[in-house]
Coordinates of C-alpha atoms and ligand atoms in Angstrom, one line a residue:
X14 CA 24.0 22.7 134.1
X15 CA 21.5 23.3 136.9
X16 CA 20.3 26.9 136.9
X17 CA 21.8 27.8 140.3
X18 CA 25.3 27.1 138.9
X19 CA 25.0 29.8 136.3
X20 CA 26.9 32.9 137.3
X21 CA 24.1 35.4 136.8
X22 CA 21.8 33.4 139.0
X23 CA 24.5 33.2 141.6
X24 CA 24.9 37.0 141.5
X25 CA 21.2 37.5 141.9
X26 CA 21.2 35.1 144.8
X27 CA 24.1 37.1 146.3
X28 CA 22.0 40.2 145.9
X29 CA 18.9 38.8 147.5
X30 CA 20.9 37.2 150.4
X31 CA 22.7 40.5 150.9
X32 CA 19.4 42.4 151.1
X33 CA 17.9 39.9 153.5
X34 CA 21.1 39.7 155.6
X35 CA 21.2 43.6 155.7
X36 CA 17.7 43.8 157.1
X37 CA 18.2 41.1 159.7
X38 CA 21.6 42.5 160.7
X39 CA 20.1 46.0 161.1
X40 CA 17.3 44.7 163.3
X41 CA 19.6 42.5 165.4
X42 CA 22.3 45.2 165.8
X43 CA 25.1 43.4 164.0
X44 CA 26.5 46.5 162.5
X45 CA 29.9 46.1 164.0
X46 CA 30.2 42.5 163.0
X47 CA 29.1 43.3 159.5
X48 CA 31.6 46.0 159.0
X49 CA 34.4 44.0 160.5
X50 CA 33.8 40.6 159.0
X51 CA 31.6 41.0 155.9
X52 CA 32.2 44.4 154.4
X53 CA 36.0 43.7 153.7
X54 CA 35.0 41.0 151.1
X55 CA 33.0 43.7 149.3
X56 CA 36.0 46.0 149.3
X57 CA 38.3 43.2 148.0
X58 CA 35.9 42.6 145.1
X59 CA 35.9 46.3 144.3
X60 CA 39.6 46.5 144.6
X61 CA 40.0 43.6 142.2
X62 CA 37.9 45.4 139.6
X63 CA 39.9 48.6 140.1
X64 CA 43.2 46.7 139.9
X65 CA 42.6 45.5 136.3
X66 CA 41.2 48.7 135.0
X67 CA 44.4 50.4 133.8
X68 CA 45.9 47.3 132.0
X69 CA 42.5 46.5 130.6
X70 CA 42.1 49.8 128.9
X71 CA 45.7 50.0 127.8
X72 CA 45.9 46.6 126.3
X73 CA 42.5 46.5 124.7
X74 CA 42.9 49.9 123.1
X75 CA 46.4 49.3 121.8
X76 CA 45.3 46.0 120.3
X77 CA 42.2 47.7 118.8
X78 CA 44.2 50.4 117.1
X79 CA 47.0 48.2 115.8
X80 CA 44.4 45.8 114.3
X81 CA 43.7 48.6 111.9
X82 CA 47.1 47.9 110.3
X83 CA 45.8 45.2 108.0
X84 CA 43.5 47.7 106.3
X85 CA 45.8 49.3 103.8
X86 CA 43.7 49.8 100.8
X87 CA 40.6 49.8 103.0
X88 CA 41.6 53.1 104.7
X89 CA 38.7 54.9 103.0
X90 CA 36.2 52.3 104.4
X91 CA 38.1 52.7 107.7
X92 CA 37.4 56.4 107.9
X93 CA 33.7 56.0 107.2
X94 CA 33.4 53.1 109.6
X95 CA 35.1 54.9 112.4
X96 CA 33.1 58.1 111.8
X97 CA 29.8 56.1 111.9
X98 CA 30.9 54.2 115.0
X99 CA 31.9 57.3 116.9
X100 CA 28.8 59.2 115.8
X101 CA 26.3 56.4 116.8
X102 CA 28.1 55.8 120.1
X103 CA 27.9 59.5 121.0
X104 CA 24.2 59.5 120.0
X105 CA 23.6 56.5 122.2
X106 CA 25.0 58.1 125.3
X107 CA 23.1 61.3 124.6
X108 CA 19.9 59.3 124.3
X109 CA 20.7 57.5 127.6
X110 CA 21.5 60.8 129.3
X111 CA 18.2 62.2 128.0
X112 CA 16.2 59.4 129.5
X113 CA 18.0 59.5 132.8
X114 CA 17.8 63.3 133.1
X115 CA 14.1 63.3 132.3
X116 CA 13.1 60.3 134.4
X117 CA 15.5 61.0 137.3
X118 CA 15.3 57.4 138.6
X119 CA 17.8 58.1 141.3
X120 CA 15.7 60.9 142.7
X121 CA 12.8 58.4 143.5
X122 CA 15.0 57.5 146.5
X123 CA 13.6 59.5 149.4
X124 CA 15.8 62.4 150.6
X125 CA 16.4 60.9 154.0
X126 CA 17.7 57.6 152.5
X127 CA 19.8 59.4 150.0
X128 CA 21.4 61.4 152.9
X129 CA 22.2 58.2 154.7
X130 CA 23.8 56.7 151.6
X131 CA 25.8 60.0 151.3
X132 CA 27.1 59.6 154.8
X133 CA 28.1 56.1 154.0
X134 CA 30.1 57.2 151.0
X135 CA 31.0 60.6 152.5
X136 CA 34.5 60.9 151.2
X137 CA 33.7 60.2 147.6
X138 CA 30.6 62.3 147.7
X139 CA 32.6 65.3 148.9
X140 CA 35.1 64.6 146.2
X141 CA 32.4 64.5 143.6
X142 CA 30.9 67.7 144.7
X143 CA 34.3 69.3 144.7
X144 CA 34.9 68.1 141.1
X145 CA 31.5 69.5 140.1
X146 CA 32.3 72.9 141.5
X147 CA 35.8 73.1 140.1
X148 CA 34.5 71.9 136.7
X149 CA 32.3 75.1 136.6
X150 CA 35.3 77.3 137.1
X151 CA 37.7 75.8 134.6
X152 CA 38.5 77.2 131.2
X153 CA 36.8 75.7 128.1
X154 CA 39.9 73.8 126.9
X155 CA 40.8 72.4 130.3
X156 CA 39.3 68.9 129.6
X157 CA 41.6 68.7 126.5
X158 CA 44.6 69.6 128.6
X159 CA 43.6 67.1 131.3
X160 CA 43.7 64.3 128.7
X161 CA 47.4 64.6 128.0
X162 CA 49.6 63.3 130.9
X163 CA 53.0 64.7 131.5
X164 CA 54.2 61.4 132.8
X165 CA 52.9 58.0 131.9
X166 CA 53.6 56.4 135.3
X167 CA 51.9 59.1 137.3
X168 CA 48.8 58.7 135.0
X169 CA 48.8 55.0 135.5
X170 CA 48.9 55.2 139.3
X171 CA 45.4 56.7 139.6
X172 CA 42.3 55.2 138.0
X173 CA 40.7 58.6 138.0
X174 CA 43.2 59.5 135.2
X175 CA 41.8 56.9 132.8
X176 CA 41.2 59.4 130.0
X177 CA 45.0 60.0 130.0
X178 CA 45.6 56.2 129.7
X179 CA 43.1 56.1 126.8
X180 CA 45.1 58.9 125.2
X181 CA 48.4 57.1 125.7
X182 CA 47.0 53.8 124.4
X183 CA 45.7 55.4 121.2
X184 CA 49.0 57.4 120.8
X185 CA 51.1 54.3 121.3
X186 CA 48.8 52.3 118.9
X187 CA 49.2 54.9 116.2
X188 CA 53.0 54.9 116.7
X189 CA 53.1 51.2 116.4
X190 CA 51.3 51.3 113.1
X191 CA 53.9 53.7 111.8
X192 CA 57.1 51.7 112.6
X193 CA 58.1 48.7 110.4
X194 CA 56.0 45.6 111.2
X195 CA 59.0 43.4 112.1
X196 CA 59.8 45.8 114.9
X197 CA 56.2 46.5 116.1
X198 CA 55.2 42.9 116.0
X199 CA 56.8 41.9 119.3
X200 CA 55.1 44.7 121.2
X201 CA 51.8 44.2 119.5
X202 CA 51.9 40.5 120.4
X203 CA 52.8 41.5 124.0
X204 CA 49.8 43.8 124.2
X205 CA 47.6 41.1 122.7
X206 CA 48.8 38.6 125.3
X207 CA 48.2 41.2 128.0
X208 CA 44.7 41.7 126.7
X209 CA 43.9 38.0 126.8
X210 CA 45.3 37.8 130.3
X211 CA 43.2 40.7 131.5
X212 CA 40.1 39.3 130.0
X213 CA 40.8 36.0 131.8
X214 CA 41.3 38.0 135.0
X215 CA 37.9 39.6 134.5
X216 CA 36.4 36.1 134.2
X217 CA 38.1 35.1 137.4
X218 CA 36.9 38.2 139.3
X219 CA 33.4 37.6 138.1
X220 CA 33.5 34.2 139.7
X221 CA 33.7 35.9 143.1
X222 CA 31.1 38.5 142.2
X223 CA 28.3 36.7 144.1
X224 CA 30.3 36.9 147.3
X225 CA 31.4 40.5 146.5
X226 CA 27.8 41.6 145.8
X227 CA 26.5 39.9 148.9
X228 CA 29.1 41.7 151.0
X229 CA 28.7 45.1 149.4
X230 CA 24.9 45.0 149.7
X231 CA 24.9 43.5 153.2
X232 CA 27.1 46.4 154.4
X233 CA 25.1 49.1 152.5
X234 CA 21.7 47.8 153.6
X235 CA 22.8 47.2 157.3
X236 CA 23.9 50.8 157.4
X237 CA 20.9 52.4 155.7
X238 CA 18.2 50.3 157.3
X239 CA 19.4 50.7 160.8
X240 CA 16.5 53.1 161.2
X241 CA 13.8 51.9 158.7
X242 CA 13.4 48.7 156.8
X243 CA 10.9 50.4 154.5
X244 CA 13.8 52.1 152.8
X245 CA 14.7 48.9 150.9
X246 CA 11.4 48.9 149.0
X247 CA 12.2 52.5 148.0
X248 CA 15.6 51.4 146.8
X249 CA 14.2 48.5 144.8
X250 CA 11.6 50.8 143.3
X251 CA 14.3 53.2 142.2
X252 CA 16.3 50.2 140.7
X253 CA 13.3 49.1 138.6
X254 CA 12.9 52.7 137.4
X255 CA 16.6 52.8 136.5
X256 CA 16.2 49.5 134.5
X257 CA 13.3 51.1 132.7
X258 CA 15.5 54.1 131.7
X259 CA 18.1 51.8 130.3
X260 CA 15.6 49.7 128.4
X261 CA 13.8 52.7 126.9
X262 CA 17.1 54.1 125.8
X263 CA 18.2 50.9 124.1
X264 CA 14.8 50.5 122.5
X265 CA 15.1 54.1 121.1
X266 CA 18.4 53.2 119.6
X267 CA 17.3 49.9 118.0
X268 CA 13.8 50.9 116.9
X269 CA 14.2 54.6 116.1
X270 CA 17.8 55.7 115.6
X271 CA 19.1 52.7 113.5
X272 CA 16.1 52.4 111.2
X273 CA 16.2 56.2 110.6
X274 CA 20.0 56.1 109.7
X275 CA 19.4 53.0 107.6
X276 CA 16.6 54.7 105.7
X277 CA 18.6 57.9 105.3
X278 CA 21.8 56.2 104.0
X279 CA 20.6 53.0 102.3
X280 CA 16.9 53.0 101.9
X281 CA 16.8 49.5 103.3
X282 CA 13.3 48.7 104.7
X283 CA 13.2 48.2 108.5
X284 CA 11.4 44.8 108.1
X285 CA 14.3 43.4 105.9
X286 CA 16.9 44.7 108.4
X287 CA 15.2 43.2 111.4
X288 CA 14.3 39.8 109.9
X289 CA 17.8 39.6 108.5
X290 CA 19.7 40.4 111.7
X291 CA 17.3 38.7 114.3
X292 CA 19.2 35.4 114.4
X293 CA 22.4 37.2 115.5
X294 CA 20.3 39.3 117.9
X295 CA 19.1 36.1 119.6
X296 CA 22.7 34.8 119.9
X297 CA 23.8 38.2 121.4
X298 CA 20.9 38.1 123.8
X299 CA 21.7 34.6 125.0
X300 CA 25.5 35.0 125.2
X301 CA 25.9 38.6 126.4
X302 CA 29.0 38.7 124.3
X303 CA 29.3 40.6 121.0
X304 CA 32.6 38.8 120.4
X305 CA 31.0 35.4 120.6
X306 CA 28.2 36.6 118.4
X307 CA 30.6 37.9 115.7
X308 CA 30.3 34.9 113.4
X309 CA 26.5 35.1 113.5
X310 CA 26.5 38.8 112.9
X311 CA 28.8 38.4 109.9
X312 CA 26.7 35.6 108.4
X313 CA 23.5 37.5 108.9
X314 CA 25.0 40.6 107.4
X315 CA 26.3 38.8 104.3
X316 CA 23.6 36.3 103.7
X317 CA 20.5 38.2 104.8
X318 CA 21.3 41.9 104.5
X319 CA 23.4 41.6 101.3
X320 CA 26.6 43.2 102.8
X321 CA 29.7 42.2 100.7
X322 CA 32.2 39.9 102.3
X323 CA 34.9 42.6 101.9
X324 CA 32.9 45.2 103.9
X325 CA 31.6 42.8 106.5
X326 CA 34.9 41.2 107.3
X327 CA 36.4 44.6 108.1
X328 CA 33.5 46.5 109.6
X329 CA 32.0 43.9 111.8
X330 CA 35.1 42.5 113.6
X331 CA 36.2 46.1 114.3
X332 CA 32.7 46.9 115.5
X333 CA 32.5 43.9 117.8
X334 CA 35.7 45.3 119.4
X335 CA 35.1 49.0 119.6
X336 CA 31.5 49.9 118.7
X337 CA 29.4 49.4 121.8
X338 CA 26.4 51.7 121.6
X339 CA 24.3 49.8 124.1
X340 CA 27.2 49.6 126.6
X341 CA 27.9 53.3 126.3
X342 CA 24.2 54.1 126.8
X343 CA 24.1 51.9 129.8
X344 CA 27.2 53.3 131.3
X345 CA 25.9 56.9 131.0
X346 CA 22.6 56.0 132.6
X347 CA 24.2 53.9 135.4
X348 CA 26.7 56.7 136.2
X349 CA 24.0 59.3 136.5
X350 CA 21.7 57.0 138.4
X351 CA 24.3 56.3 141.0
X352 CA 25.2 60.0 141.2
X353 CA 21.5 60.9 141.6
X354 CA 21.0 58.3 144.4
X355 CA 24.0 59.8 146.2
X356 CA 22.9 63.4 145.6
X357 CA 25.9 64.3 143.4
X358 CA 24.8 66.6 140.7
X359 CA 26.7 66.6 137.4
X360 CA 26.6 69.9 135.6
X361 CA 25.9 70.1 131.9
X362 CA 29.6 70.6 131.1
X363 CA 30.4 67.5 133.1
X364 CA 27.7 65.5 131.3
X365 CA 29.4 66.6 128.0
X366 CA 32.7 65.4 129.4
X367 CA 30.9 62.2 130.4
X368 CA 29.9 61.6 126.7
X369 CA 33.5 62.0 125.6
X370 CA 34.9 59.7 128.3
X371 CA 32.2 57.1 127.8
X372 CA 32.8 57.0 124.0
X373 CA 36.4 56.2 124.7
X374 CA 35.7 53.8 127.5
X375 CA 33.2 51.9 125.5
X376 CA 35.8 51.5 122.8
X377 CA 38.1 50.0 125.4
X378 CA 35.4 47.7 126.7
X379 CA 36.0 44.0 125.8
X380 CA 33.3 42.2 123.9
X381 CA 32.6 39.8 126.7
X382 CA 29.9 39.5 129.4
X383 CA 30.0 42.0 132.2
X384 CA 32.8 44.0 130.7
X385 CA 30.5 47.1 130.7
X386 CA 30.1 47.1 134.4
X387 CA 33.8 46.6 135.1
X388 CA 34.6 49.7 132.9
X389 CA 31.8 51.6 134.7
X390 CA 34.1 51.7 137.7
X391 CA 36.5 53.9 135.7
X392 CA 33.7 56.3 134.6
X393 CA 32.5 56.6 138.2
X394 CA 36.0 57.3 139.6
X395 CA 36.6 60.0 137.0
X396 CA 33.7 61.9 138.2
X397 CA 34.2 61.4 141.9
X398 CA 31.1 59.1 142.1
X399 CA 31.7 56.3 144.7
X400 CA 32.7 53.2 142.8
X401 CA 31.0 51.2 145.6
X402 CA 27.8 52.5 144.2
X403 CA 27.9 49.7 141.6
X404 CA 26.7 47.5 144.5
X405 CA 23.3 49.2 143.9
X406 CA 23.1 48.1 140.3
X407 CA 25.2 45.0 139.8
X408 CA 22.4 42.6 140.8
X409 CA 20.3 43.7 137.8
X410 CA 23.3 43.8 135.5
X411 CA 22.9 40.5 133.6
X412 CA 19.5 41.1 132.0
X413 CA 20.7 44.6 131.0
X414 CA 23.9 43.1 129.7
X415 CA 21.9 40.8 127.4
X416 CA 19.9 43.7 126.1
X417 CA 22.8 46.1 125.6
X418 CA 24.8 43.3 123.8
X419 CA 21.9 42.9 121.4
X420 CA 22.0 46.6 120.8
X421 CA 25.7 46.5 120.3
X422 CA 25.6 44.0 117.5
X423 CA 22.5 45.6 115.9
X424 CA 24.5 48.8 115.7
X425 CA 27.5 47.0 114.1
X426 CA 25.2 45.5 111.4
X427 CA 23.5 48.8 110.7
X428 CA 26.9 50.5 110.1
X429 CA 28.1 47.5 108.0
X430 CA 25.0 48.0 105.7
X431 CA 25.6 51.8 105.5
X432 CA 29.3 51.5 104.7
X433 CA 28.7 48.7 102.2
X434 CA 26.0 50.7 100.4
X435 CA 28.3 53.7 100.2
X436 CA 30.9 51.5 98.4
X437 CA 28.3 50.0 96.2
X438 CA 28.7 46.7 98.0
X439 CA 25.2 46.2 99.3
X440 CA 23.1 43.7 97.4
X441 CA 19.5 44.8 97.0
X442 CA 18.3 41.2 97.4
X443 CA 19.4 38.8 100.1
X444 CA 21.3 35.6 99.1
X445 CA 18.8 32.9 98.3
X446 CA 18.2 30.4 101.0
X447 CA 20.6 31.8 103.5
X448 CA 19.2 32.3 107.0
X449 CA 22.6 33.5 108.3
X450 CA 22.8 30.7 110.8
X451 CA 25.1 28.1 109.5
X452 CA 26.3 25.3 111.8
X453 CA 29.5 27.0 112.8
X454 CA 27.6 29.8 114.5
X455 CA 26.3 27.4 117.1
X456 CA 29.7 26.0 117.8
X457 CA 31.3 29.4 118.2
X458 CA 28.8 30.7 120.8
X459 CA 30.3 30.9 124.2
X460 CA 33.9 30.5 123.1
X461 CA 36.3 33.1 124.4
X462 CA 35.0 36.1 122.5
X463 CA 38.1 38.2 122.3
X464 CA 40.1 35.6 120.5
X465 CA 37.5 35.2 117.8
X466 CA 37.3 39.0 117.4
X467 CA 41.0 39.7 117.2
X468 CA 41.8 36.8 115.0
X469 CA 39.0 37.7 112.6
X470 CA 40.4 41.2 112.5
X471 CA 43.8 40.0 111.5
X472 CA 42.7 37.5 108.9
Ligands
LIG2 N1 28.6 42.2 127.0 C1 28.8 43.4 126.2 C2 29.2 43.0 124.8 O1 29.9 41.9 124.7 C3 29.8 44.3 126.8 C4 29.2 44.9 128.1 O2 29.4 44.3 129.1 O3 28.5 45.9 128.0 O4 28.9 43.6 123.9

């Protein structure tokens, strides 16, 4: 396939053309034409993303929770695994927030440009500031109260209530686990089908992403460069700085946090871990899908790291579905970056709330390319940050997706090693001759990820 037919290149082309068009349109005074005839396509793209957010979270989480039903005798491993997954995801977001707070990439955008962007996104900015103020006045348990909806349908009518949907999904999932299988099966299958459908819709929406990105950027740039074209360079500089914050955060997780946890819990040397898992990391990097990488991750863990089949076949499929440290880190940095660019401050209390929300949102993120940025819309809406702000970062999303997916599967493999070791199921020596990359790995790459993941969970 020629390079220009690949989606991520098309999105980058959309970004560059949107930038170029914005400058030309600003100079030629095409502001009215742009907002009448170009901007609506950007709004449609955004609306499509918002449209699937509720069903995506609901279906993906219910399926994730009900897939635990096979575990029976593995419930002890289940507890440890979930504990490690939640802990590492929370650490990842905290690391991301640390970098973005210290580096402040959004603040490199000059005050004047930031003010113009704020005018453009006026309504949401006011909402965000209002939320920040009211957050400071609320009681300590209010976030907990806010999580539990009094009515499912009213929760589902507003994307800003996504935490409530997350709560309902987990609650329903647990309930389904507790009723007889012949009764729950029909519903579980329904949610599974809904999940597959939504993932297909994400794929379809991403097909129009190049046009959506073009339109969103054309409109943004036309408005902000009406006075000075030099602003674009400032914006691009801030974007590069934002990417650096994400990359440094991911590197900290992969090269500092994971090796430390491994050493602490298993004593496995870093060199053995990295040489064992690197084939799977390369697959993750090139597919941007932890689901598609799952067979490679499992083989590497079993053949190279010495994780028992029993542990690997439970911990890794579950991890591919719900453990997304890299994605969570990225979502935290991206949300704060957009807020910084638009001059919306998030108080410490709100950042703690952000950690909680992103842990849950990352659990509900599908293991497929670009899922992280789709779910980011939910995070933004919850904090009154304009969802249209993703226009600023979507152009650089693919390379970051490749890196965060690599982080995601590395985290899964680390937890698999720790859990296996705690069960005396971690061989000290790797299996002879196995490089973890049997022929079926290659054939699985690029296949619809979620199917591989879910079916592996059930088998
Ligand atoms: N591509 C990521 C994964 O499959 C999810 C994301 O978009 O962050 O792990």
